[in-house]
PDB file of C-alpha atoms in Angstrom:
ATOM      1  CA  PHE A   1      10.149   7.555   9.419  1.00  0.00           C
ATOM      2  CA  LEU A   2       7.667   7.591  11.949  1.00  0.00           C
ATOM      3  CA  SER A   3       5.156   5.819   9.891  1.00  0.00           C
ATOM      4  CA  VAL A   4       6.565   3.226   7.956  1.00  0.00           C
ATOM      5  CA  ALA A   5       8.534   2.085  11.486  1.00  0.00           C
ATOM      6  CA  ASP A   6       4.409   2.065  12.720  1.00  0.00           C
ATOM      7  CA  GLN A   7       3.209   0.165  10.146  1.00  0.00           C
ATOM      8  CA  THR A   8       6.029  -2.830   9.580  1.00  0.00           C
ATOM      9  CA  TYR A   9       5.770  -3.146  13.824  1.00  0.00           C
ATOM     10  CA  HIS A  10       2.001  -2.754  13.646  1.00  0.00           C
ATOM     11  CA  TRP A  11       1.608  -0.034  16.649  1.00  0.00           C
ATOM     12  CA  GLY A  12      -1.026   1.404  15.629  1.00  0.00           C
ATOM     13  CA  LEU A  13      -0.236   4.512  16.223  1.00  0.00           C
ATOM     14  CA  LEU A  14       0.508   6.421  13.041  1.00  0.00           C
ATOM     15  CA  ASP A  15      -2.979   5.706  11.108  1.00  0.00           C
ATOM     16  CA  ARG A  16      -3.793   7.409   8.411  1.00  0.00           C
ATOM     17  CA  GLU A  17      -5.923  10.123   9.889  1.00  0.00           C
ATOM     18  CA  VAL A  18      -3.552  10.854  12.677  1.00  0.00           C
ATOM     19  CA  TYR A  19      -0.417  11.602  10.139  1.00  0.00           C
ATOM     20  CA  LEU A  20      -2.835  13.676   7.557  1.00  0.00           C
ATOM     21  CA  ALA A  21      -4.100  15.836  11.362  1.00  0.00           C
ATOM     22  CA  ILE A  22      -0.137  16.309  11.903  1.00  0.00           C
ATOM     23  CA  TRP A  23      -0.125  16.950   8.543  1.00  0.00           C
ATOM     24  CA  ILE A  24      -2.831  19.682   8.576  1.00  0.00           C
ATOM     25  CA  THR A  25      -1.806  21.126  12.015  1.00  0.00           C
ATOM     26  CA  VAL A  26       2.282  21.806  10.885  1.00  0.00           C
ATOM     27  CA  PHE A  27       1.525  23.475   7.604  1.00  0.00           C
ATOM     28  CA  SER A  28      -1.771  25.266   8.992  1.00  0.00           C
ATOM     29  CA  LEU A  29       0.895  26.988  11.618  1.00  0.00           C
ATOM     30  CA  MET A  30       3.429  27.059   8.876  1.00  0.00           C
ATOM     31  CA  GLY A  31       0.870  29.504   7.362  1.00  0.00           C
ATOM     32  CA  LEU A  32       0.506  31.706   9.666  1.00  0.00           C
ATOM     33  CA  TYR A  33       3.563  31.700  10.436  1.00  0.00           C
ATOM     34  CA  LEU A  34       4.847  32.930   6.749  1.00  0.00           C
ATOM     35  CA  LEU A  35       1.815  35.718   7.298  1.00  0.00           C
ATOM     36  CA  GLY A  36       3.395  37.320  10.337  1.00  0.00           C
ATOM     37  CA  LYS A  37       0.141  35.940  12.654  1.00  0.00           C
ATOM     38  CA  ILE A  38       2.539  34.358  14.789  1.00  0.00           C
ATOM     39  CA  ARG A  39       6.307  35.273  15.822  1.00  0.00           C
ATOM     40  CA  PHE A  40       8.955  33.658  17.547  1.00  0.00           C
ATOM     41  CA  ALA A  41      11.563  35.530  20.118  1.00  0.00           C
ATOM     42  CA  HIS A  42      13.789  36.641  17.836  1.00  0.00           C
ATOM     43  CA  ASP A  43      11.646  37.889  14.851  1.00  0.00           C
ATOM     44  CA  ASP A  44      10.909  41.026  14.034  1.00  0.00           C
ATOM     45  CA  LYS A  45       6.868  42.414  13.662  1.00  0.00           C
ATOM     46  CA  LEU A  46       6.163  41.739  10.439  1.00  0.00           C
ATOM     47  CA  GLU A  47       4.829  45.095   8.717  1.00  0.00           C
ATOM     48  CA  HIS A  48       4.981  44.300   5.023  1.00  0.00           C
ATOM     49  CA  ILE A  49       3.654  40.645   3.015  1.00  0.00           C
ATOM     50  CA  GLY A  50       6.256  40.692   0.098  1.00  0.00           C
ATOM     51  CA  VAL A  51       4.975  39.095  -2.967  1.00  0.00           C
ATOM     52  CA  THR A  52       7.220  35.483  -2.614  1.00  0.00           C
ATOM     53  CA  ARG A  53       6.818  35.351   0.894  1.00  0.00           C
ATOM     54  CA  LEU A  54       1.892  35.554   0.019  1.00  0.00           C
ATOM     55  CA  ALA A  55       2.892  33.236  -2.716  1.00  0.00           C
ATOM     56  CA  LEU A  56       4.343  30.778  -0.436  1.00  0.00           C
ATOM     57  CA  ALA A  57       1.463  31.134   2.477  1.00  0.00           C
ATOM     58  CA  ILE A  58      -1.426  30.727  -0.332  1.00  0.00           C
ATOM     59  CA  ALA A  59       0.762  27.723  -1.889  1.00  0.00           C
ATOM     60  CA  THR A  60       0.789  25.987   1.883  1.00  0.00           C
ATOM     61  CA  PHE A  61      -3.035  26.857   2.954  1.00  0.00           C
ATOM     62  CA  SER A  62      -3.549  25.036  -0.570  1.00  0.00           C
ATOM     63  CA  PHE A  63      -1.641  21.876   0.462  1.00  0.00           C
ATOM     64  CA  VAL A  64      -3.995  22.508   4.248  1.00  0.00           C
ATOM     65  CA  VAL A  65      -7.336  22.696   1.685  1.00  0.00           C
ATOM     66  CA  TYR A  66      -6.331  19.765   0.097  1.00  0.00           C
ATOM     67  CA  LEU A  67      -5.575  17.058   2.618  1.00  0.00           C
ATOM     68  CA  ILE A  68      -8.498  17.758   5.143  1.00  0.00           C
ATOM     69  CA  PRO A  69     -11.088  15.471   2.772  1.00  0.00           C
ATOM     70  CA  GLY A  70      -8.650  12.925   3.120  1.00  0.00           C
ATOM     71  CA  MET A  71      -9.958  12.906   7.058  1.00  0.00           C
ATOM     72  CA  TRP A  72     -12.765  11.499   5.596  1.00  0.00           C
ATOM     73  CA  GLY A  73     -11.673   8.871   3.538  1.00  0.00           C
ATOM     74  CA  ALA A  74     -11.057  11.015   0.373  1.00  0.00           C
ATOM     75  CA  PRO A  75      -8.085   8.816  -2.027  1.00  0.00           C
ATOM     76  CA  LEU A  76      -5.499  11.708  -2.188  1.00  0.00           C
ATOM     77  CA  LYS A  77      -3.878  10.453  -4.770  1.00  0.00           C
ATOM     78  CA  ALA A  78      -1.468  12.464  -5.630  1.00  0.00           C
ATOM     79  CA  LEU A  79       0.093  11.826  -2.087  1.00  0.00           C
ATOM     80  CA  SER A  80      -0.231   7.775  -1.827  1.00  0.00           C
ATOM     81  CA  GLY A  81       2.910   7.144  -2.098  1.00  0.00           C
ATOM     82  CA  TYR A  82       3.838   8.950   1.071  1.00  0.00           C
ATOM     83  CA  LEU A  83       0.820   8.756   3.203  1.00  0.00           C
ATOM     84  CA  PRO A  84      -0.004   5.005   5.017  1.00  0.00           C
ATOM     85  CA  PRO A  85      -2.508   2.979   3.119  1.00  0.00           C
ATOM     86  CA  ILE A  86      -6.082   4.185   3.725  1.00  0.00           C
ATOM     87  CA  GLU A  87      -7.106   1.017   4.700  1.00  0.00           C
ATOM     88  CA  THR A  88      -4.991   2.058   8.062  1.00  0.00           C
ATOM     89  CA  GLN A  89      -8.027   4.691   9.035  1.00  0.00           C
ATOM     90  CA  ASP A  90     -10.626   4.061  10.934  1.00  0.00           C
ATOM     91  CA  PHE A  91     -13.544   5.731   9.414  1.00  0.00           C
ATOM     92  CA  VAL A  92     -14.290   6.371   5.113  1.00  0.00           C
ATOM     93  CA  VAL A  93     -17.310   7.770   4.525  1.00  0.00           C
ATOM     94  CA  TYR A  94     -17.267   7.028   0.935  1.00  0.00           C
ATOM     95  CA  ASN A  95     -15.348   3.510  -0.766  1.00  0.00           C
ATOM     96  CA  TYR A  96     -13.797   4.776  -3.946  1.00  0.00           C
ATOM     97  CA  ALA A  97     -12.742   1.485  -4.739  1.00  0.00           C
ATOM     98  CA  THR A  98     -16.241   0.481  -5.533  1.00  0.00           C
ATOM     99  CA  GLY A  99     -18.087   3.969  -6.171  1.00  0.00           C
ATOM    100  CA  ALA A 100     -20.875   3.040  -2.843  1.00  0.00           C
ATOM    101  CA  PRO A 101     -20.752   4.495   0.209  1.00  0.00           C
ATOM    102  CA  SER A 102     -18.962   2.667   3.340  1.00  0.00           C
ATOM    103  CA  ALA A 103     -19.436   2.912   7.074  1.00  0.00           C
ATOM    104  CA  VAL A 104     -16.747   0.841   7.398  1.00  0.00           C
ATOM    105  CA  PRO A 105     -12.925   0.813   6.384  1.00  0.00           C
ATOM    106  CA  VAL A 106     -11.990  -0.424   2.934  1.00  0.00           C
ATOM    107  CA  GLY A 107     -11.222  -3.461   3.329  1.00  0.00           C
ATOM    108  CA  GLY A 108     -13.409  -4.265   5.835  1.00  0.00           C
ATOM    109  CA  ASN A 109     -15.270  -7.089   3.738  1.00  0.00           C
ATOM    110  CA  PRO A 110     -15.844  -9.812   5.888  1.00  0.00           C
ATOM    111  CA  ALA A 111     -14.998 -12.658   2.988  1.00  0.00           C
ATOM    112  CA  PRO A 112     -12.916 -15.303   4.382  1.00  0.00           C
ATOM    113  CA  GLN A 113      -8.490 -14.565   3.920  1.00  0.00           C
ATOM    114  CA  SER A 114      -5.826 -15.495   6.210  1.00  0.00           C
ATOM    115  CA  ASN A 115      -5.111 -12.546   8.098  1.00  0.00           C
ATOM    116  CA  GLY A 116      -3.477 -13.760  10.846  1.00  0.00           C
ATOM    117  CA  TYR A 117      -0.389 -12.028  10.016  1.00  0.00           C
ATOM    118  CA  ARG A 118      -2.792  -8.639  10.660  1.00  0.00           C
ATOM    119  CA  LEU A 119      -2.328  -7.046   7.613  1.00  0.00           C
ATOM    120  CA  GLU A 120      -4.883  -6.028   5.278  1.00  0.00           C
ATOM    121  CA  LEU A 121      -5.223  -6.006   1.437  1.00  0.00           C
ATOM    122  CA  PRO A 122      -5.513  -2.336  -0.510  1.00  0.00           C
ATOM    123  CA  LEU A 123      -9.333  -1.126  -2.046  1.00  0.00           C
ATOM    124  CA  GLY A 124     -10.999  -3.693  -0.557  1.00  0.00           C
ATOM    125  CA  LEU A 125      -9.671  -6.631  -2.122  1.00  0.00           C
ATOM    126  CA  GLN A 126      -9.697  -9.681  -0.379  1.00  0.00           C
ATOM    127  CA  GLY A 127      -6.498 -12.412  -0.744  1.00  0.00           C
ATOM    128  CA  TYR A 128      -3.737 -13.851   1.339  1.00  0.00           C
ATOM    129  CA  PHE A 129      -0.430 -13.277   2.552  1.00  0.00           C
ATOM    130  CA  SER A 130       1.353 -16.697   2.624  1.00  0.00           C
ATOM    131  CA  LEU A 131       2.712 -17.996  -1.215  1.00  0.00           C
ATOM    132  CA  ASP A 132       1.560 -21.708   0.126  1.00  0.00           C
ATOM    133  CA  GLU A 133      -1.896 -20.556   1.226  1.00  0.00           C
ATOM    134  CA  GLY A 134      -2.778 -18.480  -2.316  1.00  0.00           C
ATOM    135  CA  LEU A 135      -1.418 -21.656  -4.259  1.00  0.00           C
ATOM    136  CA  GLU A 136      -3.638 -24.374  -2.114  1.00  0.00           C
ATOM    137  CA  GLN A 137      -6.930 -21.179  -3.194  1.00  0.00           C
ATOM    138  CA  SER A 138      -5.786 -21.359  -6.833  1.00  0.00           C
ATOM    139  CA  ARG A 139      -5.825 -25.062  -7.126  1.00  0.00           C
ATOM    140  CA  LYS A 140      -9.494 -25.288  -5.508  1.00  0.00           C
ATOM    141  CA  VAL A 141     -11.354 -22.628  -7.287  1.00  0.00           C
ATOM    142  CA  ARG A 142      -8.926 -22.595 -10.321  1.00  0.00           C
ATOM    143  CA  LYS A 143      -7.673 -19.579 -10.655  1.00  0.00           C
ATOM    144  CA  PRO A 144      -4.475 -18.070 -11.468  1.00  0.00           C
ATOM    145  CA  VAL A 145      -2.328 -16.575  -8.780  1.00  0.00           C
ATOM    146  CA  PHE A 146      -1.531 -12.890  -8.686  1.00  0.00           C
ATOM    147  CA  VAL A 147       1.561 -11.932  -6.344  1.00  0.00           C
ATOM    148  CA  ASP A 148       2.194  -8.496  -5.237  1.00  0.00           C
ATOM    149  CA  ILE A 149       5.920  -8.303  -4.102  1.00  0.00           C
ATOM    150  CA  THR A 150       5.607  -5.216  -1.552  1.00  0.00           C
ATOM    151  CA  GLY A 151       6.532  -3.584   1.868  1.00  0.00           C
ATOM    152  CA  HIS A 152       4.986  -1.093   4.390  1.00  0.00           C
ATOM    153  CA  GLY A 153       7.919   1.181   3.453  1.00  0.00           C
ATOM    154  CA  CYS A 154       7.318   1.224  -0.423  1.00  0.00           C
ATOM    155  CA  VAL A 155       6.575   3.920  -1.931  1.00  0.00           C
ATOM    156  CA  ASN A 156       5.973   2.831  -5.023  1.00  0.00           C
ATOM    157  CA  CYS A 157       4.049  -0.363  -4.331  1.00  0.00           C
ATOM    158  CA  ARG A 158       1.185   2.783  -2.600  1.00  0.00           C
ATOM    159  CA  GLU A 159       1.548   4.728  -5.831  1.00  0.00           C
ATOM    160  CA  MET A 160       0.687   1.635  -7.786  1.00  0.00           C
ATOM    161  CA  GLU A 161      -1.943   0.728  -5.739  1.00  0.00           C
ATOM    162  CA  GLN A 162      -3.753   4.110  -5.907  1.00  0.00           C
ATOM    163  CA  ARG A 163      -3.261   4.934  -9.098  1.00  0.00           C
ATOM    164  CA  VAL A 164      -3.396   1.873 -11.199  1.00  0.00           C
ATOM    165  CA  TRP A 165      -5.044  -1.098  -9.092  1.00  0.00           C
ATOM    166  CA  SER A 166      -8.058   1.487  -8.495  1.00  0.00           C
ATOM    167  CA  ASP A 167      -8.541   1.607 -12.334  1.00  0.00           C
ATOM    168  CA  PRO A 168     -12.112  -0.460 -13.030  1.00  0.00           C
ATOM    169  CA  GLN A 169     -10.833  -2.484 -15.461  1.00  0.00           C
ATOM    170  CA  VAL A 170      -7.476  -3.426 -13.573  1.00  0.00           C
ATOM    171  CA  LEU A 171      -9.319  -3.658 -10.331  1.00  0.00           C
ATOM    172  CA  ASP A 172     -11.891  -6.103 -11.365  1.00  0.00           C
ATOM    173  CA  LEU A 173      -9.581  -8.330 -13.049  1.00  0.00           C
ATOM    174  CA  LEU A 174      -7.802  -8.691  -9.966  1.00  0.00           C
ATOM    175  CA  ARG A 175     -10.738  -8.800  -7.592  1.00  0.00           C
ATOM    176  CA  SER A 176     -12.729 -12.015 -10.285  1.00  0.00           C
ATOM    177  CA  ARG A 177     -10.067 -13.529 -11.776  1.00  0.00           C
ATOM    178  CA  TYR A 178      -7.014 -14.042  -9.957  1.00  0.00           C
ATOM    179  CA  VAL A 179      -6.055 -14.903  -6.180  1.00  0.00           C
ATOM    180  CA  ILE A 180      -4.103 -12.385  -4.672  1.00  0.00           C
ATOM    181  CA  VAL A 181      -1.021 -13.839  -2.806  1.00  0.00           C
ATOM    182  CA  ALA A 182       0.680 -10.193  -1.023  1.00  0.00           C
ATOM    183  CA  LEU A 183       4.151 -10.527   0.242  1.00  0.00           C
ATOM    184  CA  TYR A 184       5.345  -8.307   2.579  1.00  0.00           C
ATOM    185  CA  THR A 185       9.184  -8.144   2.771  1.00  0.00           C
ATOM    186  CA  ASP A 186       9.412  -5.844   5.507  1.00  0.00           C
ATOM    187  CA  ASP A 187       6.914  -6.625   7.711  1.00  0.00           C
ATOM    188  CA  LYS A 188       8.295  -7.830  11.367  1.00  0.00           C
ATOM    189  CA  SER A 189       5.287  -9.699  12.340  1.00  0.00           C
ATOM    190  CA  LYS A 190       7.097 -12.833  14.561  1.00  0.00           C
ATOM    191  CA  LEU A 191       6.306 -16.437  13.265  1.00  0.00           C
ATOM    192  CA  PRO A 192       5.783 -19.343  15.230  1.00  0.00           C
ATOM    193  CA  GLU A 193       8.757 -21.794  15.105  1.00  0.00           C
ATOM    194  CA  SER A 194       7.352 -24.033  12.919  1.00  0.00           C
ATOM    195  CA  GLU A 195       7.357 -20.891  10.229  1.00  0.00           C
ATOM    196  CA  TRP A 196      11.517 -20.262  10.619  1.00  0.00           C
ATOM    197  CA  VAL A 197      13.178 -20.527   7.865  1.00  0.00           C
ATOM    198  CA  THR A 198      17.086 -21.695   8.108  1.00  0.00           C
ATOM    199  CA  THR A 199      19.220 -20.375   5.584  1.00  0.00           C
ATOM    200  CA  GLU A 200      22.547 -21.948   3.977  1.00  0.00           C
ATOM    201  CA  SER A 201      24.713 -19.920   5.682  1.00  0.00           C
ATOM    202  CA  GLY A 202      22.210 -21.193   9.035  1.00  0.00           C
ATOM    203  CA  LYS A 203      20.450 -17.810   9.449  1.00  0.00           C
ATOM    204  CA  VAL A 204      17.915 -18.273  11.196  1.00  0.00           C
ATOM    205  CA  LEU A 205      14.639 -16.177  10.055  1.00  0.00           C
ATOM    206  CA  LYS A 206      11.910 -15.602  12.490  1.00  0.00           C
ATOM    207  CA  ASP A 207       9.485 -12.936  10.898  1.00  0.00           C
ATOM    208  CA  LEU A 208       6.899 -12.142   7.960  1.00  0.00           C
ATOM    209  CA  GLY A 209       9.564  -9.796   6.737  1.00  0.00           C
ATOM    210  CA  ARG A 210      12.707 -11.803   6.175  1.00  0.00           C
ATOM    211  CA  VAL A 211      10.898 -15.058   5.241  1.00  0.00           C
ATOM    212  CA  ASN A 212       9.115 -13.023   2.320  1.00  0.00           C
ATOM    213  CA  SER A 213      12.422 -11.927   1.366  1.00  0.00           C
ATOM    214  CA  LEU A 214      14.114 -14.377   1.218  1.00  0.00           C
ATOM    215  CA  LEU A 215      11.223 -16.541  -0.755  1.00  0.00           C
ATOM    216  CA  VAL A 216      11.109 -13.813  -3.289  1.00  0.00           C
ATOM    217  CA  ARG A 217      14.764 -13.932  -4.115  1.00  0.00           C
ATOM    218  CA  GLU A 218      15.135 -17.481  -4.384  1.00  0.00           C
ATOM    219  CA  LYS A 219      11.971 -18.245  -6.400  1.00  0.00           C
ATOM    220  CA  PHE A 220      11.820 -14.830  -8.791  1.00  0.00           C
ATOM    221  CA  GLY A 221      15.213 -13.892  -8.163  1.00  0.00           C
ATOM    222  CA  VAL A 222      14.135  -9.717  -7.525  1.00  0.00           C
ATOM    223  CA  ASN A 223      15.139  -8.041  -4.238  1.00  0.00           C
ATOM    224  CA  ALA A 224      13.081  -4.812  -5.084  1.00  0.00           C
ATOM    225  CA  GLN A 225       9.612  -3.214  -4.477  1.00  0.00           C
ATOM    226  CA  PRO A 226       6.930  -3.184  -6.068  1.00  0.00           C
ATOM    227  CA  ASN A 227       7.157  -7.126  -8.476  1.00  0.00           C
ATOM    228  CA  TYR A 228       4.397  -8.657  -9.612  1.00  0.00           C
ATOM    229  CA  ALA A 229       4.506 -12.760 -10.913  1.00  0.00           C
ATOM    230  CA  LEU A 230       1.170 -14.754 -12.334  1.00  0.00           C
ATOM    231  CA  LEU A 231       1.940 -18.065 -11.093  1.00  0.00           C
ATOM    232  CA  ASP A 232      -0.467 -21.261 -12.279  1.00  0.00           C
ATOM    233  CA  SER A 233      -1.890 -23.268  -9.305  1.00  0.00           C
ATOM    234  CA  GLU A 234       1.825 -25.126  -9.184  1.00  0.00           C
ATOM    235  CA  GLY A 235       3.497 -22.245  -9.286  1.00  0.00           C
ATOM    236  CA  ASN A 236       5.149 -21.628 -12.068  1.00  0.00           C
ATOM    237  CA  LEU A 237       5.339 -18.315 -13.662  1.00  0.00           C
ATOM    238  CA  LEU A 238       2.412 -17.329 -16.784  1.00  0.00           C
ATOM    239  CA  ALA A 239       4.241 -14.414 -17.574  1.00  0.00           C
ATOM    240  CA  PRO A 240       7.206 -12.280 -17.052  1.00  0.00           C
ATOM    241  CA  ILE A 241       7.556 -10.406 -13.751  1.00  0.00           C
ATOM    242  CA  ARG A 242       6.416  -7.011 -14.193  1.00  0.00           C
ATOM    243  CA  GLY A 243       7.539  -3.826 -12.180  1.00  0.00           C
ATOM    244  CA  TYR A 244       6.524  -0.513 -11.256  1.00  0.00           C
ATOM    245  CA  ASP A 245       5.256   1.163 -13.586  1.00  0.00           C
ATOM    246  CA  LEU A 246       1.910   3.481 -14.299  1.00  0.00           C
ATOM    247  CA  ASP A 247       0.534   2.802 -17.253  1.00  0.00           C
ATOM    248  CA  THR A 248      -2.789   1.508 -16.460  1.00  0.00           C
ATOM    249  CA  LYS A 249      -3.457  -0.102 -19.823  1.00  0.00           C
ATOM    250  CA  ALA A 250      -0.489  -2.121 -19.808  1.00  0.00           C
ATOM    251  CA  PHE A 251      -0.500  -3.364 -16.555  1.00  0.00           C
ATOM    252  CA  ALA A 252      -4.440  -4.691 -17.498  1.00  0.00           C
ATOM    253  CA  ASP A 253      -2.594  -6.179 -20.461  1.00  0.00           C
ATOM    254  CA  PHE A 254      -0.174  -8.004 -18.726  1.00  0.00           C
ATOM    255  CA  LEU A 255      -3.037  -9.258 -15.888  1.00  0.00           C
ATOM    256  CA  ARG A 256      -5.164 -10.165 -19.043  1.00  0.00           C
ATOM    257  CA  SER A 257      -2.043 -12.542 -20.779  1.00  0.00           C
ATOM    258  CA  GLY A 258      -1.626 -13.967 -17.685  1.00  0.00           C
ATOM    259  CA  LEU A 259      -5.270 -15.754 -18.219  1.00  0.00           C
ATOM    260  CA  GLU A 260      -4.044 -16.536 -20.838  1.00  0.00           C
ATOM    261  CA  ALA A 261      -1.399 -18.446 -20.205  1.00  0.00           C
ATOM    262  CA  TYR A 262      -3.437 -20.259 -17.325  1.00  0.00           C
ATOM    263  CA  GLU A 263      -6.709 -21.086 -19.879  1.00  0.00           C
ATOM    264  CA  ALA A 264      -4.001 -22.100 -22.623  1.00  0.00           C
ATOM    265  CA  ARG A 265      -1.755 -24.780 -20.104  1.00  0.00           C
ATOM    266  CA  LYS A 266      -5.157 -26.589 -18.548  1.00  0.00           C
TER     267      LYS A 266
END
């Protein structure tokens, strides 16, 4: 809960390595408690360790061992839905997205992109956080648009990014064949007054997340994350909107179908 709030408000207090450090400490202490090395005032001295208690201690310390490489940037895909994005980590020893050593965080490529919202795309990808900017770029470079309807608190979104987007075929298609637009529907960044949106009921939407949430409901007819839309340069759908599905091959086929439709409309 605190991690999601930290991301949506951009406080920068619970980055990925801080989150991991807390988990490693808590579970290490739990393992020591299970082994009787730590006792509270009401606890009796533990003379013998039962099989169940020993099994729980082994499971706890195994989890700690699994977490430790994450402090240096290991992807920890089994927990990708629950950890803050790797882009929040200050230092990543190895860039798992490209298979190349990296001395900067994943996503640190200085390629130009719209980043006035203090947001990062996963896996070193570059793109936009406004649909209008993405469509404008699409017209310039003559590529279709991949719209990622996502959120900071979306567990399934992180899982899709780490388990599906990271596939070499999918990653190559996203990086080289599409203009990427990520629409965060829960981000609390305040927008300048010129970008405020007034709804039909007269309510004024002043932050990025509420504006994006209204946009995806009205344009795409969806109210959940993740959802993925493929658009031509005029904002027309190239394929049916796709939701959460960990089938990597099907996702790659989805991207290819958008490319085929885009070429057919030229």
